[in-house]
Coordinates of C-alpha atoms in Angstrom, one line a residue:
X1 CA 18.4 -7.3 -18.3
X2 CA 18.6 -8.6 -14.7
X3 CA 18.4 -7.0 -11.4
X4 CA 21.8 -8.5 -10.9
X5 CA 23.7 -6.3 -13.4
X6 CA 22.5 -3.1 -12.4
X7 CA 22.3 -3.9 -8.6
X8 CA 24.9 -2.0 -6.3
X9 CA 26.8 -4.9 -4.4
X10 CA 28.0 -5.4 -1.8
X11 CA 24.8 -3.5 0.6
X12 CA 25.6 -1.2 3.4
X13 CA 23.4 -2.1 5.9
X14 CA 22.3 -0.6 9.8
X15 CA 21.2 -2.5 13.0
X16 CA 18.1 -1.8 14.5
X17 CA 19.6 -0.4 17.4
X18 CA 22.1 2.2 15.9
X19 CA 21.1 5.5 16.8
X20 CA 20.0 8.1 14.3
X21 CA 22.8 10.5 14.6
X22 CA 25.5 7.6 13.4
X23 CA 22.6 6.1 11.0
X24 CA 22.9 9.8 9.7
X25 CA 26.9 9.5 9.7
X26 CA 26.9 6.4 7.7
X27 CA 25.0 7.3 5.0
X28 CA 26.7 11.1 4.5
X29 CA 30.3 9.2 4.6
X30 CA 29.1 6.5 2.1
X31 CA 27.3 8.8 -0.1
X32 CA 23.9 7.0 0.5
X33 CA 20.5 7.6 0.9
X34 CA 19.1 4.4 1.8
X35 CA 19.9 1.7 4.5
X36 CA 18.4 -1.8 4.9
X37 CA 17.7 -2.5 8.4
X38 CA 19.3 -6.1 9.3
X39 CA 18.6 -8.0 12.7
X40 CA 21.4 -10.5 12.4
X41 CA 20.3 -12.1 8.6
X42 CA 17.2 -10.9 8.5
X43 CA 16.0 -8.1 6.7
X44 CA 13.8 -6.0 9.1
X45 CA 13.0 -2.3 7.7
X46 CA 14.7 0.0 5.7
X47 CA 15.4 4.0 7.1
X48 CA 16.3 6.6 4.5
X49 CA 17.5 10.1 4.5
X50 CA 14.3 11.7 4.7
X51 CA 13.6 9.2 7.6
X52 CA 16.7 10.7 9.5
X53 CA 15.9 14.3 8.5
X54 CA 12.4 14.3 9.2
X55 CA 13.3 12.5 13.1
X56 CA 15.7 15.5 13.8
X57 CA 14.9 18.4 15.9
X58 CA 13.3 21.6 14.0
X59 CA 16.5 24.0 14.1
X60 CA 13.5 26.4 15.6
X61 CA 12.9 23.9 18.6
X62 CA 12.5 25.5 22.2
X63 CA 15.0 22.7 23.1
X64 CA 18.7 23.8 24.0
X65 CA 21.5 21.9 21.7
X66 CA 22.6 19.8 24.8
X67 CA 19.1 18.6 25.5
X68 CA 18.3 18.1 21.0
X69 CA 21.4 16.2 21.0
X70 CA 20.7 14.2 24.3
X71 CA 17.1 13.3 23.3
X72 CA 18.4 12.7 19.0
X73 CA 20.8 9.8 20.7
X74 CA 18.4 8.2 21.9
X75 CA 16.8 7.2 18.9
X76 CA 17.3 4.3 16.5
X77 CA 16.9 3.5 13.8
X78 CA 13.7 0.9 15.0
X79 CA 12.0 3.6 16.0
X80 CA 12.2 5.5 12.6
X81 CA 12.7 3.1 9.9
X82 CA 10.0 1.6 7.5
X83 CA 9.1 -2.5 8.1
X84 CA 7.3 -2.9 5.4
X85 CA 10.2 -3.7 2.8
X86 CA 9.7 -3.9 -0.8
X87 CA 12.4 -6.3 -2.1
X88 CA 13.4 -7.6 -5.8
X89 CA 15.0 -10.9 -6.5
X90 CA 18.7 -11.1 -8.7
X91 CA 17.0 -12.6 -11.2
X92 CA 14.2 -10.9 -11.5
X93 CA 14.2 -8.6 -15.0
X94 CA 14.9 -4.6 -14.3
X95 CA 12.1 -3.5 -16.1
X96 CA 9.6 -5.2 -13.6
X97 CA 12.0 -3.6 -10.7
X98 CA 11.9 -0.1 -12.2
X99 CA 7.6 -0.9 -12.6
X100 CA 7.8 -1.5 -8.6
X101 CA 9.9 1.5 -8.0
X102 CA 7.6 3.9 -9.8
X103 CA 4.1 2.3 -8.8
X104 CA 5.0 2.2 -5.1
X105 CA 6.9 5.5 -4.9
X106 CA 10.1 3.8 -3.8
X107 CA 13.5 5.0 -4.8
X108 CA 15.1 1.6 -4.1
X109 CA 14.6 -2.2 -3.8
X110 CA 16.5 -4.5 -1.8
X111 CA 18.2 -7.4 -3.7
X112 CA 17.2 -10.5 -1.2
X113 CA 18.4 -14.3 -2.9
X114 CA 16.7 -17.6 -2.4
X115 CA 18.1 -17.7 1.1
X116 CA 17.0 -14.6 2.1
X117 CA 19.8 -13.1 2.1
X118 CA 20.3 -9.5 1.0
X119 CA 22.8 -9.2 -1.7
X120 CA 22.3 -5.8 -3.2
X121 CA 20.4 -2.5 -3.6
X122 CA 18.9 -1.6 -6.7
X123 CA 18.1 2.2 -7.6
X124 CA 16.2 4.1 -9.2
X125 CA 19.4 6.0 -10.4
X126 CA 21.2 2.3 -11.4
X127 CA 18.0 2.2 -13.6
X128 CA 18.6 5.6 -15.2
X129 CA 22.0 5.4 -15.2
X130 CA 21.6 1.8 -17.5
X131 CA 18.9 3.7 -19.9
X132 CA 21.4 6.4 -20.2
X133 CA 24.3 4.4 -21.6
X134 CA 22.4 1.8 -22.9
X135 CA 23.5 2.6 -26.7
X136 CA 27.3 2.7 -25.6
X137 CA 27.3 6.5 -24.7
X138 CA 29.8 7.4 -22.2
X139 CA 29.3 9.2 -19.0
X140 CA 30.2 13.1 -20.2
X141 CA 30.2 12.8 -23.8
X142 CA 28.9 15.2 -26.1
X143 CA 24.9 14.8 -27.1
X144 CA 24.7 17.2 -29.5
X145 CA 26.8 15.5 -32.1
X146 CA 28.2 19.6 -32.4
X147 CA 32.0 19.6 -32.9
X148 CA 32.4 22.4 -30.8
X149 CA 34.0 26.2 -31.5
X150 CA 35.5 26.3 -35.0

């Protein structure tokens, strides 16, 4: 199986220069734990979740609210995000994907094409999620093969 099958299209993506607080925004209203960082087509870094939580204030800070959330704004996403970006081609088969994802501690790959383009996201959940209902099994349904309360 290809990258391309399990890959989540089309890719939410963040700016370099969006502050943290809407980078945070984003990915709670979309449901996602992972941006790729785009400077016009280019791929430049990626920023996750624990990126964003681990650049907010301690809720035990000295600093008042008005001066956490003065001081959070002015951070972006540059100055948090990771620029060294694994990435995984379409093509490429998911079994060498899900190999990447485990040996470099990475919940996610970038999909990026023969332009450079990114295309996708693949994750480490697609990956599960494929395994899982690989034999035809349907999200929900009974594992146990028991017919339930006679």
């Amino acid at each position: 199986m290809q990258v391309l099958e399990l890959m989540t299209a089309p890719v939410i993506t963040a700016a370099p220069t969006l502050s943290l607080p809407d980078a945070a925004h984003l990915m709670r209203s979309r449901g996602i734990r992972r941006l790729p960082v785009m400077d016009g087509a280019v791929l430049v870094g990626i920023v996750t979740d624990r990126d964003v939580r681990e650049a907010m204030p301690s809720r035990v800070s000295s600093l008042s609210p008005w001066e956490a959330t003065t001081r959070l704004a002015a951070v972006t996403v540059a100055d948090v995000m990771r620029r060294s970006v694994l990435t995984t081609r379409p093509d490429a088969d998911a079994r060498d994907a899900a190999h990447t994802m485990l040996t470099h501690r990475v919940g996610a790959l970038p999909v990026v094409d023969d332009q450079g383009r990114v295309v996708g996201v693949v994750t480490v959940s697609d990956v599960l999620r494929d395994y899982a209902y690989e034999d035809g099994l349907k999200p929900g349904a009974a594992q146990s093969g028991a017919e339930g309360p006679a």
